[in-house]
Amino acid sequence: MDRRQFVEICAGAVAALAAGTQPSLADGIQDYPGAKLVDAQGAPLKASELATDQAYLFHYPFNGVPCFLINLGKAGADDGRHARPGGAGTSGRLVSYVAICTHQLSYPNRATSVIRYAAEGSELAGKPGMIVCCAHGSVFDPSAGARKVSGPAEQPLVAVRLQHDPSDDSLSATGIAGSELIGRFFNAYKADLIAQYGPGVYRQSVGDTATAVPLDSYSGVVPRC
Amino acid sequence: MNHDQSRRNFLKLGGAALAAGTVGAAAGATGAAIAGPSGSAAVASGAKASLPKAKGPRLVVVGGGTSGLTIAKYAKREYPKFDVVLVEKRDMYSSCFSSNLWYAGLINLEFLADHSFLDAAKNNDYIYFNATVTGLDRAGRKLITSEGEIDYDFLVLAPGISYDYEKIGVKDPEAVAALRQTYPGGFVSPTEHVSIHRKVREFEGGVFLQTVPSGNYRCLPAPYERACMIASVIKRNKLKGKVLVLDANPEITIKQAGFHAAFDELYKDIIEWRPSSPVTGVDVGKKLVHTEFDAIPFDDAAIYANVRASTLIEKLGLMAPPSKSNQKEANVDTRFYNVAGDLRVYVTGDSRPQPYSKSANTSNTEGHHVARMLAARAQGKEPVWAAPRTICYSMVNAAPMEAISVDAGYDYDAAKDEITGFSKDTRTFEKRDAARGQATLEWARGIYRDMFEA
C-alpha cells in the first residue's frame, strides 16, 4: 500500500466515522454528503482517463457552487504538505478546489469564466500549471493547496476532498474546506443564482452525482490571460 | 512601455510628493477649530445629527466612493468595536470607473449604478448617513454636516477630486459655469456621465474634442480610452467625424504602446492625437478651444480640466503647502494618511497628495490598508504601511471587446519619506486582446462586490 492510498482510505474511514457530525476532520475538511462525479452522459468519470489540458467543472456540495477537478499530470503530484486533502487517484495527481476566486469572488458561469486552470501556462502566471483569475490577476498553485502565488488574493482557493474508489476507478467529492466563502458567494450573487438555477435551488445539495465537464464546454468564453 | 519614458512621467506626476518630508509644518494636532459651515448657522449651533448613540469608538468616513466605501467596510471588519458612520452627500451611487464603457454601449447604466448605499451599510454593519459636510472642528472632534454635528473619535475624509479650471485658462465664474455645464469632463459626478452619454449618442459628425490635462489627473488612461470608445461609435455609425485628442502632455501618459497601436490600427482616420497641446482657454459660445498657438473649432466636447483635491479639503483647512503638492491636495502623512500632526483625522482616495494613480483599484487597495492602519491606531498599536496597487484595464476596442492593462505597485523611500516611483514588479499588458476585454468587466464587478457585499 503506497502512502497515497493509505491517506485516501484513512480519510474515507474518518469520514465514515464522522458522518452526520460537525466538521473537524484532521484534514480540515467539512463533510458533505458524497457525490459521484459523472460525465455529461451520466457515466462515472474514470480517474485514469481524465485530460490534463484543462480543468473539469462540476458543482458541489450545492447546485450553485462551482468546483474545478484538475488532473495535474506531469505538472506534478501534490506534495501532501499543503493540500487539504492531498491529491487523489492512483497517481495522486487529481486535485479539486472550489472555483470561486477568494479575492473578489469571480466564478465560472455559462457565459464566461475569467478563472481557469492554465495547464499550458499563461502570460499572467508566467509558468504552466497554475489557476489564474483574469479579473484582478490572482494566481494559485493547484499542486500546493491552491495557495496564492501572486496577485491580490489573500486566501488559497477552498479545497474539495476527492475520494478515489480503486475498484472502479471512480471519483467522489465528499467535503469542502469551510463554508464561509460559500455564504459570501451566495449573498453576493443571490439574484444571479436565482436566475440561473431557480429560487432556492442553488443552495440545495447536488444529490448523489455531480456532472463534470471540461470548463471550455461549460462557459461560452474562457479568456486566456 | 519605454521604461525611461514611464519613469520620467512618473517623476513629473510625482512632483507633488517632492517635499513630503515637511510633516508638521502646517496646522498642528490641536490647531484652532476650523471655521464652520458657510451660510448654515442653524446647523452649526450645536444641533446633533440624528444618529444612534455610538457603541464604540466612532469612525466617521466622509465620501461614498471607492475609498470611503472600502474603508467603512473593512475598518469595521478589522476592528469590530468601531462604530462606523459613512457620510455621503449623494443619495444614489453611480461609479466613475467603467463609465467610458457605457458611451460605446458595452454596459448599461445599471452596471454603474445598481449598487445601493443602504445595502452596503446593512451588509457590513455600519450606518449610511445622507448629508453634506459643511465644516470641521478638530479641537472639539466634531464634523459639521447639513444634517447636524457628528462627534468622532476618528475621521476619514475621502471626498475625491474637484476640477481646477484656472489651469486651463478658464477663470471667470460665468465662463467656468458655462463650460462645466456644456462640456463636462466626466470625471467627477454621475450627471456628467449622463451628459456625455447623450452627446456621444447624438453625435452626427464633425469634431468631437477630448482634452487631456497635465498633472496627476484622475485615471491616467481614461481620456485615451474614452477617445477609443467614442471613435468606435463613429466607426459603427459610419459618420464623417473624428475625435480630436488635445493632450497637454508630450506623450500618452500610460500604456503608450497599447494606445498608439489602437489609435493607428483601429481608428487611423478617426482619432487625431495632438501631444504637447495644453488648453489655454475655451470659448463655449463659439465652440473654440485655445492652445498656445491655435484656436481650434469643435462640434462637441468633453473638456477635462486639471484635477485637484475636492474643494472640501480646502474649505476644511487641510491643504498641503505648495512645496508638498503642486495641485492643491491634502496635507497628510506619506505612509499613514493622517493630517499632519493629527492622528484622528485622515485623508484618503483622490484628495491625497501622494503621487499614486488616482484610480478605483488604487483607492480600493489603499482602503484595505488604511482600514488596518485605523484599527491599529484605535487599539494603540503601531500601524503598518503597505503600498496600494493599481490594476487598471482600458478598453480600446468595442467590437470585439479588447483591452490593455497595467498592474503597478509603488516604492517608498524612508530616508526621503517619499513615494519614489513604480515598484519593480510593475507590468503592462499592451497587446490588446479579448481576454482583457472580458476581464475589464469582471474587474469592475469585483470592486463593486468588494464595496457593497458582505
XYZ file of C-alpha atoms in Angstrom:
679
model
C 0.000 0.000 0.000
C 1.544 3.270 -1.001
C 1.227 6.341 1.130
C -1.301 7.986 -1.103
C -3.676 5.084 -0.968
C -3.301 4.961 2.736
C -4.247 8.605 3.061
C -7.271 8.100 0.857
C -8.530 5.142 2.752
C -7.754 6.807 6.004
C -9.653 9.927 5.083
C -12.514 7.775 3.950
C -12.573 5.907 7.221
C -12.555 9.033 9.271
C -15.279 10.426 7.090
C -17.377 7.389 7.747
C -16.895 7.687 11.471
C -17.675 11.355 11.443
C -20.654 11.123 9.146
C -23.501 13.223 10.333
C -21.432 15.141 12.847
C -19.973 18.607 12.706
C -16.819 19.337 10.693
C -13.463 18.841 12.250
C -11.660 16.172 10.401
C -7.948 16.004 10.754
C -7.647 17.355 7.222
C -9.723 20.473 7.964
C -12.417 19.467 5.535
C -16.059 19.799 6.368
C -18.087 16.735 5.385
C -20.964 16.923 2.982
C -22.872 14.009 1.505
C -20.701 12.413 -1.157
C -21.426 12.894 -4.833
C -20.000 10.662 -7.554
C -18.527 12.599 -10.474
C -20.145 11.707 -13.783
C -19.731 12.890 -17.353
C -22.326 14.715 -19.444
C -23.992 11.385 -20.289
C -24.189 10.360 -16.673
C -21.434 7.730 -16.800
C -18.970 7.787 -13.895
C -15.715 9.598 -14.678
C -12.671 7.379 -14.669
C -9.798 8.867 -12.747
C -7.203 7.340 -15.056
C -8.812 8.836 -18.168
C -9.005 12.480 -17.234
C -7.485 15.001 -19.610
C -4.709 17.237 -18.353
C -5.136 20.209 -20.678
C -7.874 21.939 -18.708
C -9.989 21.725 -15.588
C -13.309 19.932 -15.396
C -16.136 21.944 -13.891
C -18.686 20.393 -11.551
C -20.923 21.665 -8.783
C -20.618 20.594 -5.186
C -21.795 20.427 -2.447
C -24.650 22.673 -3.580
C -26.067 23.167 -7.053
C -24.713 26.720 -7.265
C -21.130 26.093 -6.103
C -18.670 25.582 -8.981
C -15.607 23.395 -8.435
C -12.599 22.533 -10.539
C -11.363 18.983 -10.950
C -7.785 19.074 -12.176
C -5.505 16.334 -13.390
C -2.085 17.790 -12.675
C -0.475 15.166 -14.889
C 3.182 15.874 -15.355
C 2.723 19.197 -13.640
C 3.400 17.133 -10.564
C 1.637 15.426 -7.752
C 0.551 17.304 -4.725
C 3.346 17.031 -2.233
C 0.851 16.382 0.523
C 2.126 19.117 2.784
C -0.237 21.864 1.703
C -3.238 20.409 0.037
C -6.260 19.604 2.092
C -6.701 16.937 1.056
C -3.790 15.536 -0.853
C -4.409 14.555 -4.415
C -6.475 11.531 -5.201
C -6.398 8.909 -7.913
C -3.906 6.209 -8.495
C -1.174 8.726 -9.201
C -2.211 11.241 -6.582
C -2.386 13.847 -9.277
C -6.052 14.700 -9.097
C -6.992 17.734 -7.054
C -10.153 19.734 -6.628
C -10.953 23.257 -5.488
C -13.991 25.465 -5.297
C -13.779 27.609 -8.451
C -14.546 30.908 -6.753
C -11.696 33.395 -6.555
C -11.132 34.186 -2.892
C -10.202 37.753 -3.808
C -13.423 39.221 -5.163
C -15.495 36.118 -5.898
C -15.201 35.794 -9.675
C -16.504 32.381 -10.772
C -17.350 30.398 -13.922
C -20.855 30.851 -15.249
C -22.385 29.755 -18.537
C -21.426 32.970 -20.313
C -17.878 33.493 -19.106
C -15.208 32.201 -16.813
C -12.377 34.574 -16.039
C -10.936 31.976 -13.660
C -9.384 28.833 -15.152
C -6.642 26.242 -14.841
C -3.940 27.243 -17.335
C -2.215 23.894 -17.830
C -0.139 25.147 -20.732
C 0.928 28.322 -18.986
C -0.257 31.885 -19.267
C 1.069 35.396 -19.526
C -0.247 36.156 -16.059
C 1.281 33.137 -14.331
C 4.477 33.053 -16.375
C 4.618 29.267 -15.952
C 2.429 26.246 -16.622
C 0.045 24.504 -14.279
C -1.444 27.455 -12.394
C -5.012 28.556 -11.738
C -5.341 32.165 -12.904
C -8.076 34.716 -12.362
C -8.058 37.365 -15.069
C -10.232 39.827 -13.154
C -7.500 41.137 -10.894
C -4.582 38.855 -11.665
C -4.511 36.355 -8.805
C -2.518 33.180 -9.463
C -2.931 29.984 -7.411
C -0.863 26.799 -7.390
C -3.129 23.748 -7.542
C -0.231 21.424 -6.749
C 0.282 23.179 -3.413
C -3.150 23.526 -1.918
C -4.041 26.337 -4.333
C -2.023 28.742 -2.269
C -1.712 32.226 -3.725
C 1.392 32.578 -5.877
C 0.884 36.197 -6.928
C -1.791 38.842 -7.207
C -4.207 40.398 -4.743
C -5.894 37.313 -3.243
C -5.055 36.735 0.407
C -6.507 33.248 0.849
C -5.957 29.999 -1.047
C -8.835 28.566 -3.006
C -11.137 26.362 -0.946
C -10.130 22.705 -1.233
C -12.571 19.946 -2.122
C -11.921 16.433 -0.811
C -11.886 13.803 -3.531
C -12.189 10.130 -2.823
C -10.979 7.585 -5.324
C -12.523 4.141 -5.492
C -9.818 1.842 -6.900
C -12.355 -0.901 -7.581
C -13.956 1.004 -10.461
C -11.578 3.992 -10.790
C -14.430 6.373 -9.946
C -14.200 9.648 -8.056
C -16.456 11.220 -5.474
C -16.415 14.585 -3.768
C -17.011 14.203 -0.048
C -16.386 17.575 1.565
C -15.009 21.104 1.267
C -12.714 23.171 3.439
C -15.102 25.574 5.071
C -18.336 27.268 4.115
C -17.651 30.940 4.937
C -16.742 31.736 1.340
C -19.835 29.927 0.089
C -22.022 32.082 2.323
C -20.485 35.255 0.965
C -20.747 33.941 -2.566
C -24.451 33.156 -2.170
C -25.121 36.623 -0.755
C -23.145 38.439 -3.432
C -24.731 36.593 -6.360
C -28.151 35.749 -4.987
C -30.103 37.355 -7.834
C -27.828 35.828 -10.494
C -28.022 32.388 -8.901
C -31.804 32.539 -8.672
C -31.883 33.451 -12.366
C -29.549 30.571 -13.264
C -30.892 27.814 -11.019
C -34.258 28.935 -9.687
C -35.238 30.222 -6.233
C -33.535 28.210 -3.524
C -32.183 25.616 -5.969
C -28.639 26.971 -5.961
C -28.306 26.211 -2.251
C -29.755 22.707 -2.365
C -27.488 19.686 -2.143
C -26.372 18.316 -5.505
C -27.527 14.804 -4.667
C -25.733 11.542 -5.424
C -23.954 12.634 -8.579
C -22.263 15.752 -9.915
C -21.747 16.284 -13.626
C -18.200 17.278 -14.519
C -17.453 18.728 -17.966
C -14.419 20.494 -19.412
C -14.520 24.187 -18.497
C -14.353 25.218 -22.164
C -17.586 23.391 -22.837
C -19.267 24.792 -19.732
C -18.530 28.508 -20.215
C -19.018 30.205 -23.569
C -15.993 32.432 -23.173
C -12.900 31.441 -21.220
C -10.410 34.274 -21.652
C -6.711 33.428 -21.784
C -4.802 35.905 -19.695
C 6.303 50.937 -22.442
C 9.608 52.670 -22.659
C 10.955 52.492 -19.168
C 12.754 55.820 -19.133
C 9.699 57.462 -20.523
C 7.400 55.968 -17.950
C 9.802 56.821 -15.177
C 10.044 60.390 -16.355
C 6.299 60.603 -16.455
C 6.078 59.187 -13.018
C 8.533 61.720 -11.652
C 6.709 64.518 -13.347
C 3.435 63.401 -11.878
C 5.137 62.793 -8.598
C 6.289 66.357 -8.265
C 3.613 66.642 -5.654
C 5.492 64.422 -3.284
C 8.881 66.043 -3.584
C 8.689 67.773 -0.272
C 6.754 65.109 1.527
C 9.105 65.289 4.460
C 7.781 68.548 5.762
C 5.412 66.927 8.209
C 4.113 69.168 10.894
C 4.786 72.402 9.096
C 1.117 73.207 8.853
C -1.646 73.283 11.430
C -0.810 71.157 14.446
C -2.824 68.468 16.114
C -4.693 70.813 18.327
C -4.973 73.541 15.774
C -7.735 76.041 16.240
C -11.203 74.915 15.347
C -11.779 75.329 11.676
C -14.411 77.740 10.568
C -17.827 76.172 10.408
C -20.244 75.919 7.583
C -20.636 78.732 5.173
C -24.122 80.135 5.422
C -25.761 77.479 7.534
C -25.610 78.856 11.039
C -28.632 76.839 12.113
C -26.782 73.538 11.956
C -23.508 74.917 13.236
C -25.012 75.878 16.554
C -24.614 72.525 18.200
C -27.571 70.574 16.825
C -26.533 66.946 16.865
C -27.134 64.740 13.891
C -29.861 62.191 14.422
C -27.785 59.072 14.836
C -27.820 56.143 17.261
C -25.514 56.541 20.251
C -22.031 55.327 19.394
C -21.459 51.798 20.691
C -17.700 52.020 20.406
C -15.052 54.367 19.100
C -16.829 56.286 16.378
C -15.195 56.273 12.976
C -16.790 58.755 10.605
C -15.984 58.258 6.930
C -16.832 61.100 4.562
C -17.411 60.100 0.965
C -19.128 57.057 -0.516
C -16.766 56.497 -3.406
C -14.276 53.685 -3.788
C -12.075 54.861 -0.945
C -14.793 55.628 1.611
C -16.899 52.537 0.917
C -13.870 50.268 1.201
C -12.654 51.860 4.424
C -16.099 51.869 6.077
C -16.489 48.148 5.416
C -13.021 46.956 6.219
C -12.350 49.163 9.253
C -15.410 47.583 10.875
C -14.137 44.161 9.895
C -10.608 44.829 11.157
C -11.824 46.261 14.454
C -15.437 45.280 15.187
C -15.629 47.695 18.118
C -15.597 50.599 15.683
C -18.953 52.334 15.339
C -18.784 53.379 11.704
C -20.818 56.129 10.039
C -20.454 56.798 6.319
C -21.421 60.369 5.421
C -22.284 60.762 1.735
C -23.993 63.677 0.054
C -25.358 61.628 -2.830
C -28.484 59.546 -2.323
C -27.721 57.300 -5.279
C -24.463 55.624 -6.161
C -23.016 55.543 -9.639
C -19.388 54.774 -10.308
C -16.982 56.932 -12.245
C -14.870 53.893 -13.045
C -16.095 51.939 -16.072
C -18.271 54.863 -17.227
C -16.377 55.087 -20.539
C -17.712 51.663 -21.476
C -21.253 52.986 -21.314
C -20.572 55.523 -24.066
C -19.847 52.715 -26.509
C -22.843 50.687 -25.356
C -20.731 47.911 -23.820
C -22.544 48.209 -20.497
C -25.721 49.914 -19.373
C -26.242 52.463 -16.635
C -27.331 49.721 -14.241
C -23.839 48.271 -14.418
C -22.553 51.530 -12.913
C -25.443 52.450 -10.650
C -27.256 49.329 -9.487
C -25.441 49.355 -6.150
C -27.144 50.601 -3.009
C -25.538 52.595 -0.214
C -28.207 51.136 2.069
C -27.236 47.571 1.196
C -23.534 48.290 1.593
C -24.175 49.653 5.087
C -26.560 46.876 6.095
C -24.309 44.119 4.745
C -21.293 45.464 6.557
C -22.721 46.707 9.811
C -22.260 50.448 9.531
C -24.561 53.452 9.130
C -25.081 55.303 5.849
C -25.841 58.936 6.663
C -27.066 61.033 3.739
C -25.698 64.512 4.434
C -23.274 67.110 3.134
C -20.230 68.107 5.166
C -20.039 71.821 5.818
C -17.384 72.191 8.495
C -14.957 70.584 10.885
C -13.995 71.319 14.477
C -10.839 69.322 15.022
C -10.261 70.594 18.574
C -13.765 69.521 19.581
C -13.709 66.454 17.297
C -16.950 67.378 15.594
C -17.851 67.034 11.973
C -20.459 69.562 10.912
C -22.964 68.470 8.299
C -26.166 69.710 6.668
C -27.971 67.263 8.983
C -26.256 68.245 12.221
C -22.991 67.649 14.047
C -21.349 64.272 14.442
C -18.808 63.605 17.189
C -15.962 61.424 16.066
C -13.053 59.542 17.524
C -11.538 59.012 14.099
C -12.408 60.802 10.889
C -11.581 59.782 7.339
C -12.164 62.304 4.576
C -12.404 60.740 1.131
C -14.206 63.391 -0.897
C -12.476 62.739 -4.209
C -11.489 65.405 -6.689
C -12.649 68.760 -7.997
C -11.728 70.355 -11.304
C -9.198 73.172 -11.454
C -10.465 75.210 -14.409
C -7.977 78.004 -13.784
C -5.229 75.737 -15.050
C -6.839 75.576 -18.487
C -7.263 79.325 -18.577
C -10.932 79.455 -17.587
C -11.148 81.717 -14.554
C -14.246 83.867 -14.730
C -17.046 82.144 -12.704
C -19.506 82.694 -15.524
C -17.183 81.026 -18.022
C -16.472 78.170 -15.619
C -20.185 77.564 -15.042
C -20.900 77.581 -18.778
C -18.019 75.238 -19.525
C -18.752 72.703 -16.823
C -22.392 72.506 -17.847
C -21.903 72.482 -21.590
C -18.753 70.388 -21.990
C -18.303 68.490 -18.717
C -15.153 66.471 -18.162
C -16.973 63.361 -16.971
C -14.653 62.563 -14.100
C -16.464 63.840 -11.028
C -20.211 63.327 -10.896
C -22.635 60.829 -12.458
C -24.691 63.581 -14.061
C -21.650 64.413 -16.209
C -21.587 60.817 -17.438
C -25.233 61.070 -18.440
C -24.488 64.244 -20.425
C -21.526 62.728 -22.223
C -23.509 59.584 -22.984
C -26.150 61.741 -24.651
C -23.508 63.709 -26.577
C -21.989 60.542 -27.983
C -25.340 59.070 -28.962
C -26.388 62.311 -30.637
C -23.101 62.982 -32.412
C -23.746 63.279 -36.145
C -20.242 64.046 -37.361
C -17.559 66.692 -37.230
C -15.021 67.098 -34.441
C -15.561 65.584 -31.003
C -12.948 67.135 -28.737
C -11.469 65.201 -25.814
C -8.836 67.058 -23.812
C -6.192 65.517 -21.550
C -4.912 67.708 -18.725
C -1.425 67.850 -17.265
C -0.552 66.788 -13.725
C -1.735 63.750 -11.806
C -5.288 63.758 -13.108
C -7.859 61.098 -12.214
C -7.343 57.850 -14.120
C -4.442 58.491 -16.480
C -5.561 56.180 -19.298
C -9.221 57.202 -19.192
C -9.207 60.118 -21.678
C -7.467 57.903 -24.235
C -9.829 55.031 -23.521
C -12.744 57.387 -23.956
C -11.358 58.585 -27.283
C -11.326 54.928 -28.387
C -14.892 54.361 -27.199
C -16.230 57.464 -28.953
C -14.255 56.566 -32.068
C -15.798 53.102 -32.037
C -19.249 54.710 -32.156
C -18.165 56.966 -35.043
C -16.873 53.866 -36.824
C -20.036 51.869 -36.143
C -22.321 54.680 -37.294
C -20.106 55.400 -40.321
C -20.007 59.092 -39.510
C -17.846 61.675 -41.166
C -16.229 62.679 -37.966
C -13.225 62.356 -35.729
C -12.139 62.508 -32.134
C -9.547 65.192 -31.575
C -7.430 64.383 -28.529
C -5.731 67.547 -27.327
C -3.116 66.287 -24.911
C -1.298 68.650 -22.551
C 1.404 66.008 -22.184
C 4.255 65.320 -24.613
C 3.425 61.604 -24.690
C 0.447 59.436 -23.813
C 0.701 59.259 -20.050
C 0.396 55.487 -19.569
C 0.183 52.308 -21.703
C 1.649 54.312 -24.592
C 2.311 51.352 -26.855
C -1.163 49.910 -26.408
C -2.942 53.185 -27.066
C -0.753 54.133 -30.009
C -1.439 50.738 -31.549
C -5.172 51.190 -31.070
C -5.134 54.716 -32.494
C -3.110 53.626 -35.535
C -4.647 50.248 -36.215
C -8.286 50.668 -35.222
C -9.023 54.350 -35.639
C -6.490 55.590 -38.168
C -8.643 58.299 -39.694
C -10.918 58.732 -36.715
C -8.652 59.665 -33.811
C -6.279 62.575 -34.154
C -3.934 62.809 -31.205
C -2.038 66.068 -30.680
C 0.616 65.972 -27.955
C 2.044 68.958 -26.079
C -1.135 70.947 -26.609
C -2.322 72.243 -23.252
C -5.618 74.065 -23.342
C -5.251 77.762 -22.542
C -8.881 78.784 -22.859
C -12.312 77.721 -24.105
C -14.903 79.857 -25.849
C -18.091 77.950 -25.106
C -20.333 80.136 -27.282
C -18.133 79.943 -30.369
C -17.122 76.298 -29.788
C -13.442 77.162 -29.909
C -10.670 75.712 -27.818
C -7.477 77.725 -27.453
C -3.952 76.400 -27.213
C -0.789 78.456 -27.147
C -0.728 78.911 -30.904
C -4.141 77.852 -32.173
C -7.857 78.389 -31.873
C -9.439 75.072 -32.824
C -13.137 74.697 -33.662
C -15.096 71.691 -32.455
C -18.648 70.404 -32.694
C -18.956 68.738 -29.335
C -16.582 68.092 -26.491
C -15.678 66.585 -23.143
C -13.234 69.053 -21.684
C -11.189 67.527 -18.898
C -9.715 70.323 -16.797
C -6.842 69.773 -14.403
C -7.556 67.952 -11.186
C -7.128 68.956 -7.553
C -8.322 67.628 -4.213
C -12.002 68.165 -3.525
C -12.728 71.768 -2.624
C -13.973 70.345 0.685
C -10.364 69.731 1.724
C -9.596 73.414 1.167
C -12.750 74.531 2.996
C -11.739 72.445 5.995
C -8.261 73.963 6.034
C -6.389 70.741 5.310
C -4.443 71.705 2.219
C -0.796 70.838 1.752
C 1.595 73.717 1.211
C 2.621 74.218 -2.431
C 6.013 72.722 -1.569
C 4.329 69.395 -0.841
C 1.686 69.218 -3.539
C 1.598 71.238 -6.714
C -2.046 70.612 -7.367
C -3.961 71.560 -4.199
C -4.074 68.286 -2.342
C -4.367 67.361 1.326
C -1.563 67.640 3.837
C -1.201 64.112 5.183
C 1.462 61.712 6.334
C 3.030 59.965 3.356
C 2.505 56.484 4.763
C -0.360 56.714 7.234
C -2.642 59.377 5.743
C -3.253 61.253 8.984
C -3.424 65.022 8.715
C -0.062 66.461 9.690
C 0.155 66.332 13.468
C -3.365 64.963 13.997
C -3.731 61.206 14.477
C -7.526 61.406 14.471
C -8.141 62.840 11.015
C -7.195 61.120 7.750
C -7.487 61.991 4.084
C -7.585 59.136 1.580
C -8.534 58.466 -2.005
C -8.014 61.025 -4.722
C -7.592 64.001 -2.360
C -4.328 62.516 -1.113
C -1.033 64.198 -2.097
C 0.930 61.003 -2.756
C 1.659 60.582 -6.455
C -0.394 57.394 -6.730
C -2.612 56.831 -9.693
C -5.996 58.368 -8.925
C -7.996 55.313 -9.858
C -10.500 52.868 -8.414
C -8.134 49.963 -7.849
C -5.671 52.253 -6.087
C -8.353 53.557 -3.748
C -9.767 50.089 -3.162
C -6.441 48.521 -2.204
C -5.424 51.626 -0.266
C -8.745 51.395 1.589
C -7.908 47.901 2.799
C -4.554 49.130 4.097
C -5.999 52.254 5.717
C -8.651 50.128 7.458
C -5.845 48.111 9.062
C -3.964 51.267 9.995
C -7.069 52.747 11.656
C -7.720 49.513 13.530
C -4.140 49.596 14.782
C -4.302 53.237 15.858
C -7.631 52.699 17.627
C -6.031 49.909 19.668
C -2.882 51.862 20.446
C -0.747 49.754 18.142
C 1.757 50.791 15.528
C 0.227 50.852 12.075
C 1.987 49.030 9.255
C 2.408 50.661 5.873
C 1.689 48.902 2.612
C 1.622 50.319 -0.891
C -1.633 50.436 -2.821
C -1.832 48.550 -6.085
C -3.014 49.910 -9.403
C -4.589 47.262 -11.592
C -6.240 49.115 -14.386
C -7.828 47.996 -17.639
C -8.515 50.165 -20.655
C -10.965 49.044 -23.299
C -9.551 50.088 -26.650
C -11.818 48.155 -28.987
C -15.591 47.871 -28.662
C -16.274 45.329 -31.430
C -14.994 42.912 -30.359
C -14.216 43.998 -26.820
C -10.442 44.158 -26.421
C -8.454 45.783 -23.675
C -4.962 46.525 -22.432
C -3.915 46.749 -18.799
C -1.339 47.696 -16.222
C -0.555 46.226 -12.812
C 1.520 48.718 -10.864
C 2.957 48.953 -7.375
C 4.887 51.745 -5.697
C 8.166 52.205 -3.846
C 8.621 54.189 -0.661
C 11.933 55.790 0.272
C 12.109 56.022 4.053
C 15.046 58.428 4.075
C 13.176 60.920 1.953
C 9.723 59.952 3.254
C 8.574 59.890 -0.329
C 6.874 57.649 -2.818
C 9.638 57.490 -5.391
C 8.214 55.547 -8.296
C 6.602 52.418 -9.609
C 7.842 49.223 -7.992
C 9.929 46.671 -9.875
C 7.061 44.240 -10.246
C 5.012 46.741 -12.249
C 3.852 45.194 -15.510
C 1.963 46.446 -18.513
C -0.012 44.294 -20.929
C -0.244 46.395 -24.044
C -1.247 43.850 -26.668
C -4.991 44.300 -26.726
C -6.962 41.080 -26.531
C -10.391 39.676 -25.833
C -9.315 38.109 -22.545
C -8.615 41.545 -21.153
C -11.849 42.764 -22.682
C -13.768 40.275 -20.547
C -11.534 40.911 -17.574
C -12.304 44.627 -17.777
C -15.926 43.939 -16.927
C -15.135 41.413 -14.220
C -12.533 43.756 -12.727
C -15.273 46.321 -12.115
C -17.773 43.782 -10.810
C -15.177 42.571 -8.346
C -14.675 46.034 -6.955
C -18.425 46.589 -6.650
C -18.689 43.305 -4.763
C -15.814 44.268 -2.518
C -17.502 47.556 -1.582
C -21.182 46.638 -1.434
C -21.436 42.973 -0.468
C -20.751 41.433 2.909
